[in-house]
Coordinates of C-alpha atoms and ligand atoms in Angstrom, one line a residue:
X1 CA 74.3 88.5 140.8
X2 CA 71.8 88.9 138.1
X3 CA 73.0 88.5 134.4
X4 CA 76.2 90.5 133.9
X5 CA 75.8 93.9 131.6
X6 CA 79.5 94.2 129.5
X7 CA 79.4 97.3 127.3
X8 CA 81.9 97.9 124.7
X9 CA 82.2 101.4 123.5
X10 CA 83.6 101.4 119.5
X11 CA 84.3 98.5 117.1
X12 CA 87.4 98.9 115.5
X13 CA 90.2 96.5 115.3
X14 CA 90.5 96.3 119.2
X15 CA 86.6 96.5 120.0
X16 CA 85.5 94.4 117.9
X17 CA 87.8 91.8 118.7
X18 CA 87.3 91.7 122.2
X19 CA 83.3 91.6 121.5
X20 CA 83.9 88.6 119.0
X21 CA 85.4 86.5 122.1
X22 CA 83.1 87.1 124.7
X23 CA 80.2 85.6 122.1
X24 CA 82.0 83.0 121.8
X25 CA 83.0 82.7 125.4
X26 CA 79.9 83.5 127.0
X27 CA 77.2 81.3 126.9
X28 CA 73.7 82.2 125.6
X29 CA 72.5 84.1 128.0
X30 CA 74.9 83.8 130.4
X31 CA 75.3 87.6 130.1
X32 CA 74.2 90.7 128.6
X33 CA 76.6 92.3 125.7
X34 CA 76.3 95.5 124.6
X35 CA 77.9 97.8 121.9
X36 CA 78.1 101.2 121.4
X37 CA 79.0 102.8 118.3
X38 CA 78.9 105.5 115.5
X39 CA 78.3 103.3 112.9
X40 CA 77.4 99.1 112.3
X41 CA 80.9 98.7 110.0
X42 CA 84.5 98.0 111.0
X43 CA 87.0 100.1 109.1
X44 CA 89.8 98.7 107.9
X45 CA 91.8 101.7 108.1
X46 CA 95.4 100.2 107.1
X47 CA 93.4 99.8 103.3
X48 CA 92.4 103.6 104.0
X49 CA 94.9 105.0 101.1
X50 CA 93.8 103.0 98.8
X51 CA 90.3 104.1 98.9
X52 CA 91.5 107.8 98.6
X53 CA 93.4 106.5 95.9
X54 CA 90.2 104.8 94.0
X55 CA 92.0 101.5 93.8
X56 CA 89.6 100.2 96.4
X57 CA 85.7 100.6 96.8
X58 CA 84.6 102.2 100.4
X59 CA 82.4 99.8 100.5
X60 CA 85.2 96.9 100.1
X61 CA 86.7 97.8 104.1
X62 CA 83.9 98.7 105.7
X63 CA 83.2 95.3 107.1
X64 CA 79.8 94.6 108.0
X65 CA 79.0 94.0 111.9
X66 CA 76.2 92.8 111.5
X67 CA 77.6 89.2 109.9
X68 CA 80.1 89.1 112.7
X69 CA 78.3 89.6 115.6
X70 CA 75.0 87.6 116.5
X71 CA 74.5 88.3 120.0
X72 CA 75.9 92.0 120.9
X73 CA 72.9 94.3 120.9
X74 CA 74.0 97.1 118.9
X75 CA 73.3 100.9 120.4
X76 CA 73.9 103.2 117.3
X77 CA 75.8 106.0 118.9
X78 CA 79.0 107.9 120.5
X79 CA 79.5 107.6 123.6
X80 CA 80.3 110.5 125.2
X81 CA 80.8 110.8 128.9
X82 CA 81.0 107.9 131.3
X83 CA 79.5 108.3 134.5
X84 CA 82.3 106.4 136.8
X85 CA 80.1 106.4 139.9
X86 CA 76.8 105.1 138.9
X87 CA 78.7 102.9 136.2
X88 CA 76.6 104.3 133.3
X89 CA 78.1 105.2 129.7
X90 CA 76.0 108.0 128.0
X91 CA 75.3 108.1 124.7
X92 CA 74.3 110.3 121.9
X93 CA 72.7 108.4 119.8
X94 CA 72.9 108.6 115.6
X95 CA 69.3 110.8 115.6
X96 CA 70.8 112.9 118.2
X97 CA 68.8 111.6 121.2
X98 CA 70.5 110.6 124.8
X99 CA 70.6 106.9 126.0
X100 CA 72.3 105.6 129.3
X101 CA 73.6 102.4 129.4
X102 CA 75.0 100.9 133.0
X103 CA 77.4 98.3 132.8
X104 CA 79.2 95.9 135.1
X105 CA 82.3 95.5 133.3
X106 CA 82.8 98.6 130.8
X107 CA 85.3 98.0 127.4
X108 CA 86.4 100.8 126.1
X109 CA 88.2 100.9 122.7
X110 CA 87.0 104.0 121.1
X111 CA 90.4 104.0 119.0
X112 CA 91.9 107.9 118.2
X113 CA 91.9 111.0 116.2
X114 CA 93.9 113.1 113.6
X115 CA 96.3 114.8 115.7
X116 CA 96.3 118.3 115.5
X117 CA 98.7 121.4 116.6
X118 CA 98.1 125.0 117.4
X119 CA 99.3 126.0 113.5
X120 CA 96.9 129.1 112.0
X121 CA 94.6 127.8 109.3
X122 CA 95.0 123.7 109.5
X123 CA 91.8 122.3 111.1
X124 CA 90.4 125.2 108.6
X125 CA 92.4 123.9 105.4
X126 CA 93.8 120.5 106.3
X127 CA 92.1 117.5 105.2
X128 CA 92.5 114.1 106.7
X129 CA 92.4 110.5 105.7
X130 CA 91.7 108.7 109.4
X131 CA 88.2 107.6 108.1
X132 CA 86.2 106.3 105.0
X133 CA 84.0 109.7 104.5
X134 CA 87.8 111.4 104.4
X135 CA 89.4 109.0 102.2
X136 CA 86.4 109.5 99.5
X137 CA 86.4 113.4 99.9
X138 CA 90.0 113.3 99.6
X139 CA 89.9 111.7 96.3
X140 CA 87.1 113.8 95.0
X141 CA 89.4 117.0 96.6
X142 CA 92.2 116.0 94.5
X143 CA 90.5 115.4 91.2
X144 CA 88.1 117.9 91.9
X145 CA 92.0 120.5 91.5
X146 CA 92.8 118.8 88.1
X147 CA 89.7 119.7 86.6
X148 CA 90.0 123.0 87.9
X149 CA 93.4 123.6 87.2
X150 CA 93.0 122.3 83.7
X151 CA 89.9 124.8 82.7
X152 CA 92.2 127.5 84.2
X153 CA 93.9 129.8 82.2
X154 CA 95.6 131.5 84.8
X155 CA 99.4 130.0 85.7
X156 CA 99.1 131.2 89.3
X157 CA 95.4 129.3 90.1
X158 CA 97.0 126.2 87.7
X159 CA 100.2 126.1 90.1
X160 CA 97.7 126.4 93.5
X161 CA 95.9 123.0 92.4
X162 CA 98.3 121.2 90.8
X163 CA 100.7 121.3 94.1
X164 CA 99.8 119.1 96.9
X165 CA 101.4 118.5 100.3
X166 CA 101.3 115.7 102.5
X167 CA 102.4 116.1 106.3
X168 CA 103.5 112.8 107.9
X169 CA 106.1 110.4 107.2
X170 CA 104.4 107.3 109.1
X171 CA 102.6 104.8 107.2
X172 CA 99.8 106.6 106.5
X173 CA 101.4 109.7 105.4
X174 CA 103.7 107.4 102.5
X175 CA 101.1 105.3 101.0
X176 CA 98.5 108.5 100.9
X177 CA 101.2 110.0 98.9
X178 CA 102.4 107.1 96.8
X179 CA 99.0 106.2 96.3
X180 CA 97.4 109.7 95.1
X181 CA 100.2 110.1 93.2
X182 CA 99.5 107.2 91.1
X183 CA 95.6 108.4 90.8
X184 CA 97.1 112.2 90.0
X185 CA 99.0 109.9 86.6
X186 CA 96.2 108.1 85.6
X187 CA 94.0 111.3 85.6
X188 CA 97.1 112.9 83.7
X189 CA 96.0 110.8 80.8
X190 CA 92.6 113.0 80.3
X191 CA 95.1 116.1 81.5
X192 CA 98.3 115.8 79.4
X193 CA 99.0 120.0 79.9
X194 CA 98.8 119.4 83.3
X195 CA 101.7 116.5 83.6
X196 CA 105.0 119.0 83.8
X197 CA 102.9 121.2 86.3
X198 CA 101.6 118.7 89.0
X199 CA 103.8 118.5 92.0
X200 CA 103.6 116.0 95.1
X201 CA 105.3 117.0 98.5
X202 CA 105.6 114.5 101.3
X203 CA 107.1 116.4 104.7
X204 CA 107.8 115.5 108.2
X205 CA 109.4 117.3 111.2
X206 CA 111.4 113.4 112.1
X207 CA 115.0 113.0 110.3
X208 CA 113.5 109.6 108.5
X209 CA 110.1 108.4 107.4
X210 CA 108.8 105.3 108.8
X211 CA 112.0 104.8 112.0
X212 CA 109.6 101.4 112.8
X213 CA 110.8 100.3 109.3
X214 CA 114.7 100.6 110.3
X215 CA 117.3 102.5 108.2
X216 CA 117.2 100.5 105.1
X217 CA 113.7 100.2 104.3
X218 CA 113.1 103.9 105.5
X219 CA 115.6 104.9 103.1
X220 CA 114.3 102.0 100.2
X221 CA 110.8 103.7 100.9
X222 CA 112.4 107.2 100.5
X223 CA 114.0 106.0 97.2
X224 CA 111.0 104.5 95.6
X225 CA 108.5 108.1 96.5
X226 CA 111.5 110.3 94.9
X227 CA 111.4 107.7 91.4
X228 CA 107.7 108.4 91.4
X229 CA 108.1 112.2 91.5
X230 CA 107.1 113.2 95.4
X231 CA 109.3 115.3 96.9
X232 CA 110.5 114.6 100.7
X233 CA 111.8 116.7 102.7
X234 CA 112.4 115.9 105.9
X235 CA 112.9 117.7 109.5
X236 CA 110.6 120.2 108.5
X237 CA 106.8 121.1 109.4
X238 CA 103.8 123.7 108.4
X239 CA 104.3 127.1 109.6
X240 CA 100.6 128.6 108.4
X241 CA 98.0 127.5 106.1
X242 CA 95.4 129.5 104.0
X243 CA 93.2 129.0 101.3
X244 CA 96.1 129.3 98.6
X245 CA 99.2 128.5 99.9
X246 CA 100.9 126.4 102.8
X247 CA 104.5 128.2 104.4
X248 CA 106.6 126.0 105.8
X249 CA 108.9 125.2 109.2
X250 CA 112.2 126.4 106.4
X251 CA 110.3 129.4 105.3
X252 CA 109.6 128.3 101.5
X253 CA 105.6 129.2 100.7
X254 CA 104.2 126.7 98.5
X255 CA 101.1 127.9 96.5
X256 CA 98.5 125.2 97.1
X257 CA 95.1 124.0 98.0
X258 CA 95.8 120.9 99.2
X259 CA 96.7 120.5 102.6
X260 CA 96.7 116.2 103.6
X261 CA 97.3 116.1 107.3
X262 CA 98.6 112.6 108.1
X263 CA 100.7 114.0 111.1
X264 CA 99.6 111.4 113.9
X265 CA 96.8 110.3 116.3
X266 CA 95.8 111.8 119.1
X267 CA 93.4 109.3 121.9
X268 CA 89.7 109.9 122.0
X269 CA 88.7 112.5 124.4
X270 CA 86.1 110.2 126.3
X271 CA 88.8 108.9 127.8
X272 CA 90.3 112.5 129.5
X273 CA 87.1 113.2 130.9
X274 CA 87.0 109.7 133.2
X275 CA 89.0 111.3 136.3
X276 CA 90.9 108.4 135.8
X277 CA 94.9 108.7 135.1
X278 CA 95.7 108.7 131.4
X279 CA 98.8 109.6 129.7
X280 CA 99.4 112.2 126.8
X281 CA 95.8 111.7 126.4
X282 CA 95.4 107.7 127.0
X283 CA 93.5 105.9 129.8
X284 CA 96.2 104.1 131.8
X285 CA 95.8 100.5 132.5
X286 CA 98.0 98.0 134.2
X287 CA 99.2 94.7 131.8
X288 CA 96.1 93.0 132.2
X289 CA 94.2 96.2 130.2
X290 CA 91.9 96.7 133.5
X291 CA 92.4 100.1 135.0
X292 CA 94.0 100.4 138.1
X293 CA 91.8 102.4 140.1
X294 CA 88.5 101.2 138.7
X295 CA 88.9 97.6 137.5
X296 CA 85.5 97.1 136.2
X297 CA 86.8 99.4 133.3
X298 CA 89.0 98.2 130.5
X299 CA 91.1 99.7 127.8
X300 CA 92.4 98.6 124.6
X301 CA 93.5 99.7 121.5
X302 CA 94.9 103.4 120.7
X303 CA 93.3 105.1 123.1
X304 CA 95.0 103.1 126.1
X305 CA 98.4 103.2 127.6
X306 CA 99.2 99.8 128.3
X307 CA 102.6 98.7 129.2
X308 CA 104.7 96.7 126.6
X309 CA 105.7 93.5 128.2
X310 CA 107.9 92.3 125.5
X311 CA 110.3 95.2 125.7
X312 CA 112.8 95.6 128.3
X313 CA 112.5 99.2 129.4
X314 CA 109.9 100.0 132.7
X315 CA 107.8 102.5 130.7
X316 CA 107.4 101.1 127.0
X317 CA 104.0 101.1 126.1
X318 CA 102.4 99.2 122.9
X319 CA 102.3 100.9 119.8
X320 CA 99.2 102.3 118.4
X321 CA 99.0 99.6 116.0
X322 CA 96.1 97.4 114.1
X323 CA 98.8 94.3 115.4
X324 CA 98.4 95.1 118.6
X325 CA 94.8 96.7 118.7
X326 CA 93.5 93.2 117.3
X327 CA 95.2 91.1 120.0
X328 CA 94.6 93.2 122.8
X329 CA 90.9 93.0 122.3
X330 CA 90.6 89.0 123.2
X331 CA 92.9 89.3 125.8
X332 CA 90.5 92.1 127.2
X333 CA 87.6 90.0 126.8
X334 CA 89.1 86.7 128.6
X335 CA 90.1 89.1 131.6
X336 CA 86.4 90.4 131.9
X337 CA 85.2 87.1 132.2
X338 CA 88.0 85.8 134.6
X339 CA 87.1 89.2 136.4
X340 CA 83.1 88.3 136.9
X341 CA 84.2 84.6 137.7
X342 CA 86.7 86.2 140.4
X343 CA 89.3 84.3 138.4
X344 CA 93.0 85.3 138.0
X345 CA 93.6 87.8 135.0
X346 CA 96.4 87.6 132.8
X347 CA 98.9 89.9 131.5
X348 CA 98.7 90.9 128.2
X349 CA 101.6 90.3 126.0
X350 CA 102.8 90.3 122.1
X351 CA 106.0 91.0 120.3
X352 CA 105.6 92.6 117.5
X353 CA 105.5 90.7 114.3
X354 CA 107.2 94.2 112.3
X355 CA 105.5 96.5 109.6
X356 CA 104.2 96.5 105.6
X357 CA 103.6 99.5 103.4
X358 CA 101.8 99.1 100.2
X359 CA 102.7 102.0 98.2
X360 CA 100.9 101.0 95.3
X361 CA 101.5 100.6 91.4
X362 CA 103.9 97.1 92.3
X363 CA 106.2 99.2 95.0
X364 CA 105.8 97.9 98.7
X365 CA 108.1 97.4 101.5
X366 CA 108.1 94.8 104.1
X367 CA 109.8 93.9 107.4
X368 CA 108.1 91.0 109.1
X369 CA 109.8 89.1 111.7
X370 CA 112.9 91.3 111.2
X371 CA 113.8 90.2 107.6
X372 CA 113.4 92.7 104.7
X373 CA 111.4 92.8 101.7
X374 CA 110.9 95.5 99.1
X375 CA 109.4 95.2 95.1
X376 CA 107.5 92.7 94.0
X377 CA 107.9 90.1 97.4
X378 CA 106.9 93.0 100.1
X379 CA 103.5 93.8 97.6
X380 CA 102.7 89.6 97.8
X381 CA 103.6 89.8 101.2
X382 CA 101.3 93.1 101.9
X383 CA 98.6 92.1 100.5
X384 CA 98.3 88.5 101.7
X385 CA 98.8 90.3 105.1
X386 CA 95.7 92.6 104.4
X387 CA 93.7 89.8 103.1
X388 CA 94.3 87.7 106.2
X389 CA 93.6 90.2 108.3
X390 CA 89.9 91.7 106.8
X391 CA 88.4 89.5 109.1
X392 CA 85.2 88.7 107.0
X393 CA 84.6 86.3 103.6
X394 CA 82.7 89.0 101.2
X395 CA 84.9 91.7 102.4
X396 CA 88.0 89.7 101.4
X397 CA 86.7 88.5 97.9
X398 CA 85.7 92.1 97.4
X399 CA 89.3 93.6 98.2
X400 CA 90.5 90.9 95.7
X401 CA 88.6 91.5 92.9
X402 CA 88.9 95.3 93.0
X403 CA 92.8 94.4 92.6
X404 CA 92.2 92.3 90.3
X405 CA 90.0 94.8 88.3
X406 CA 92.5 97.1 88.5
X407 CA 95.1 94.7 87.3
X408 CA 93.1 93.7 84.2
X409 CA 91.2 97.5 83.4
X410 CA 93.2 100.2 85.2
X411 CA 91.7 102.8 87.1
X412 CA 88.6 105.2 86.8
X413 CA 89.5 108.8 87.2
X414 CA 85.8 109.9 87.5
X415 CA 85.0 112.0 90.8
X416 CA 82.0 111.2 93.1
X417 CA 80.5 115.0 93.2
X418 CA 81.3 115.2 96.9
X419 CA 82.3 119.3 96.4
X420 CA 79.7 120.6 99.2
X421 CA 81.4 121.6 102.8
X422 CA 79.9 118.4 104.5
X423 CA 82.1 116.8 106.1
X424 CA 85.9 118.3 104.2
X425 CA 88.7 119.5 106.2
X426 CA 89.7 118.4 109.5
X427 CA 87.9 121.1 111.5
X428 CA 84.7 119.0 110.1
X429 CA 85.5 115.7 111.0
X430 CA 86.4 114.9 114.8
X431 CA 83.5 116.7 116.4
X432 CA 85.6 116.3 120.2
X433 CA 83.2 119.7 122.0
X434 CA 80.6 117.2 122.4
X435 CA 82.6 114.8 124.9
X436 CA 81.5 115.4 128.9
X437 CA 83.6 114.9 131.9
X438 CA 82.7 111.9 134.6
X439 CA 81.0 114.7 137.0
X440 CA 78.7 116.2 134.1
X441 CA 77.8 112.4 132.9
X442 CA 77.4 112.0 136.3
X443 CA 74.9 115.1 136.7
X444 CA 72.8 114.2 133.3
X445 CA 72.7 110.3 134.8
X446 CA 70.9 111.5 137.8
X447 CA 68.6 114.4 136.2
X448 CA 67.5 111.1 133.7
X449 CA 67.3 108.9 136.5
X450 CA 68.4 106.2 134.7
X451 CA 71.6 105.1 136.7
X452 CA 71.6 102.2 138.5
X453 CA 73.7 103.8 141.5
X454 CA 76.2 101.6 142.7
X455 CA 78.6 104.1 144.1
Ligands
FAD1 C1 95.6 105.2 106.9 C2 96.0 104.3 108.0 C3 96.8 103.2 107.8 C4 97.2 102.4 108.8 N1 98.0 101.3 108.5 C5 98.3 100.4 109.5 C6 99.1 99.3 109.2 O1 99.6 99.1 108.1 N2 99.4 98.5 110.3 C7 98.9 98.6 111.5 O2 99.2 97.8 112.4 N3 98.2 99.7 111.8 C8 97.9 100.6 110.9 N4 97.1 101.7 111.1 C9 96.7 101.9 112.5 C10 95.5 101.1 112.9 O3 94.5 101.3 112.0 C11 95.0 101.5 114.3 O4 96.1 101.4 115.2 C12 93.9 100.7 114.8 O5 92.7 100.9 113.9 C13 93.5 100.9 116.2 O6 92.4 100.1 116.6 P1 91.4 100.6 117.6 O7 90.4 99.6 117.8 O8 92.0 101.2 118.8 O9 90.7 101.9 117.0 P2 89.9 102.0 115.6 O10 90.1 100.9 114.7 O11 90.0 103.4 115.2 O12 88.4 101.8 116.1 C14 87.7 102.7 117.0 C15 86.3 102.5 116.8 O13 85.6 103.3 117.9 C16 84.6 104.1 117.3 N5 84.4 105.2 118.2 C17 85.1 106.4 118.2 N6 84.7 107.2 119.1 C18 83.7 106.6 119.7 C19 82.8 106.9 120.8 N7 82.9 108.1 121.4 N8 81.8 106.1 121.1 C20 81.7 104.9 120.5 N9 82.5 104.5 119.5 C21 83.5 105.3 119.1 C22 85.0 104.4 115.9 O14 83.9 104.7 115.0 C23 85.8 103.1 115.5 O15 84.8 102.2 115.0 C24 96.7 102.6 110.1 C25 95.8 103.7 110.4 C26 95.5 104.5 109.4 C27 94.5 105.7 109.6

C-alpha cells in the first residue's frame, strides 16, 4: 500500500486531539495527515461566556493550530459532503473554491450546532453564544441596548433594552447569564438611571437547571443567579419572538430585544448526508468510534453516537461533553492506526470525572468525582480545571493574566462597534444549506475527476 492518506475534518476538542496522537504516533512520513477546517484556531468554547462577558480576550481561547501541529497539512475549509464510494471528502474552501481530498481512513469530528425549533421569529431574533464571532457580537448586542436605552427618553423603548432573556438552563445557558449579568453592573456604573430598570431572565422548558449537577448544586446554582438578580423560571419555553418582545410557553410577553438562545446542540449536518445510520442527527459508531458499515470512517466528539461503556444501560451513549470529546479523539487515532496495521481496536471507554460552572464575580459550582463544591473552592477548582485543560503555554498565561487584570483593574465596559448585520442572530451563523448528501458529493467527485475510485 502506498503512504496512508488520514483526513480529519474539524479541530475542536475531539479533532484536534485525535490529530495531536497520530503525529506523535506516526512516524515522519510514515503517512499522510490531513485537516480540514474553517479556521487554524481551536476554540475553547467552555471559556465561551466569559468572552461575551469581556472578562476574557477572544483572542485568549482561540488556541493557535499552528504551534500544535507540525506535520498535519492544514486544508482551510468546511467540509461539506463526503463522497462514501470514491472515499473523497469535499470541501469548500475559505475563498469559496471546491477541493477534494480522498482519504484511506476518514476522522470526522466536526463537533455541533445551536439547536434550533420551529418557533416564529428565533433564527430571525435569537442570538447565540456556540462560537467566538457570537460571544463578541453578543457582548457588543448587550451594551450596544444600554447605550440605547440610556439616550432614550421613551419608558416603553428603555424597558425593550433593558430586559434580556436567556433560554437554556445547561451550562452554557447559566454562566451566559451570570456572566452578562455582571458585565450589565459594571456598565451600570456609567448608567446609574438604568440600574432599577435592567432585568435578566434565565428560562428552561426542564424542572431544574443543570440535572448533570445533581439536586443540590442545581438548586445552590439556582440560589446564587436569583442573589444576583436573574430571574429563573423553569418548565417554560418561547412561544414567538419579534423585534420588540419575546411571549412565552405561560403566556406572559416580555418587551425585549434580546433573545440569547442557549437551548442545546444539534450534530453537524455533514454527518446526515453520509447514508450511513445516525441517530437524532449523530453518525453512529460502534465502541471502538469506527462506523459499522464503513470502518474506514470514524467519529468522535458531539456529532457521534457512541455507546457509553461505563454505564450500565444497553443504549447510553457519551455525553456531548469537552471531557469526553478530548479523550475520544486519541482513542480514535490509536484505532486508525491499529486499523492500517490490521491490528485489534479497542473499545473506547471513560467515566466521567463530573461537571464545573464558573458563574463569574467569585460564584462557581463544582462536582468532580461526585464530591461538592460551591463559593470560593468550586471557582479555584474551575479555573485550575480550565487552565489544565487549554492545551497550549501562551494561551494559558493569557487566560491568567486577563483574570488577573480583572482582579487588580475591573472590567472595561467599552463596545467593539460590531452593530452591522454580519454575522448577529442565529439565522447568520450556522450556514447548514450548503451541506450535500453522499450521492451529490459523489456526482461533483466524478464531474471533477478527482476521486480516486475505490468503490
Ligand atoms: C458556551 C459553552 C460552554 C461549554 N462548557 C463546557 C464545560 O464546562 N465542560 C464540558 O465538558 N463541555 C462544555 N461545553 C461543550 C464542549 O465545548 C463540547 O462538547 C466540545 O467542544 C465538543 O468537541 P468537538 O470536538 O466534538 O466539537 P467542537 O469543539 O465544536 O469542534 C468542532 C470543530 O469542527 C469544525 N467544523 C465544524 N463544521 C465543520 C465542517 N463542515 N468541516 C470542517 N470543520 C468543521 C469547527 O470549526 C470546530 O473547530 C461547552 C460548550 C459551550 C458552547
Amino acid at each position: 500500500m502506498s503512504r496512508p492518506r488520514i483526513v480529519v475534518v474539524g479541530a475542536g476538542f475531539a479533532g484536534l486531539s485525535a490529530l495531536r496522537r497520530l503525529e506523535r504516533r506516526i512516524p515522519k512520513g510514515a503517512a499522510e495527515i490531513v485537516l480540514i477546517a474553517p479556521n487554524d484556531y481551536m476554540l475553547y468554547q467552555p471559556l465561551l461566556p466569559q468572552v461575551a462577558s469581556g472578562l476574557l480576550t477572544p483572542q485568549s481561547i482561540a488556541v493557535s493550530l499552528h504551534r500544535l501541529l507540525h506535520r498535519t497539512r492544514m486544508v482551510p475549509g468546511a467540509a461539506i459532503g463526503v463522497d462514501v464510494r470514491s472515499r473523497t471528502v469535499v470541501v469548500r474552501k475559505i475563498s469559496g473554491e471546491t477541493a477534494y481530498e480522498p482519504y484511506d481512513r476518514l476522522v470526522l469530528a466536526p463537533g455541533s450546532n445551536t439547536r434550533v425549533f420551529d418557533i416564529p421569529g428565533l433564527v430571525e431574533h435569537g442570538r447565540g453564544n456556540k462560537n467566538l464571532a457570537e460571544a463578541v457580537y453578543l457582548r457588543d448586542h448587550v451594551l450596544a441596548q444600554l447605550e440605547l436605552a440610556n439616550a432614550s427618553d421613551d419608558p416603553a423603548e428603555r424597558d425593550e433594552r433593558c430586559t434580556f432573556l436567556v433560554v437554556g438552563g445547561g451550562y452554557t445557558g447559566v454562566e451566559t447569564a451570570a456572566s452578562l449579568k455582571l458585565l450589565c453592573e459594571e456598565a451600570c456604573k456609567r448608567y446609574p438611571l438604568l440600574r432599577d430598570h435592567i432585568q435578566w431572565h434565565l428560562i428552561d422548558i426542564a424542572p431544574n437547571l443543570m440535572p448533570e449537577l445533581g439536586e443540590n448544586l442545581g438548586r445552590s446554582a439556582m440560589e446564587l443567579l436569583r442573589q444576583r438578580g436573574v430571574k429563573v423560571t423553569l418548565e417554560v419555553s418561547v412561544k414567538e419572538a419579534t423585534e420588540d418582545k419575546v411571549t412565552l410557553t405561560d403566556d406572559r410577553i416580555l418587551p425585549c430585544r434580546s433573545l440569547i438562545w442557549t437551548a442545546g446542540t444539534s450534530p453537524s449536518p455533514l454527518m446526515g448526508g453520509l447514508g450511513l445510520e445516525t441517530n437524532k442527527g449523530k453518525l453512529v459508531v460502534g465502541p471502538d468510534l469506527s462506523v459499522p458499515d464503513a470502518p474506514e470512517i470514524f467519529a468522535i466528539g458531539d456529532s457521534a453516537a457512541i455507546p457509553d461503556l461505563s454505564k450500565d444501560e444497553d443504549d447510553a451513549l457519551c455525553p456531548p461533553t469537552a471531557q469526553h470529546a478530548e479523550r475520544q479523539g486519541p482513542a480514535a487515532a490509536d484505532n486508525v492506526i491499529a486499523s492500517l496495521l490490521d491490528r485489534p481496536k479497542t473499545d473506547y471507554r471513560h467515566k466521567d470525572l463530573g461537571l464545573l460552572v464558573d458563574l463569574s464575580g467569585r460564584d462557581a459550582v463544582a462536582r468532580p468525582l461526585g464530591k461538592e463544591f460551591t463559593g470560593m473552592p468550586a471557582l479555584a477548582l474551575t479555573r485550575a480545571y480550565h487552565l489544565y485543560s487549554l492545551q497550549s503555554g501562551p494561551g494559558r498565561v493569557r487566560v491568567a493574566t486577563n483574570w488577573a487584570i480583572r482582579a487588580l483593574l475591573g472590567g472595561e465596559v467599552s463596545r467593539l462597534g460590531f452593530l452591522n448585520k454580519t454575522i448577529d442572530t442565529l439565522v447568520d451563523t450556522d450556514q447548514i444549506d450548503q451541506y450535500l448528501d453522499t450521492e451529490q458529493a459523489h456526482e461533483k467527485v466524478l464531474v471533477a475527476g478527482g476521486a480516486h475510485d475505490r468503490a
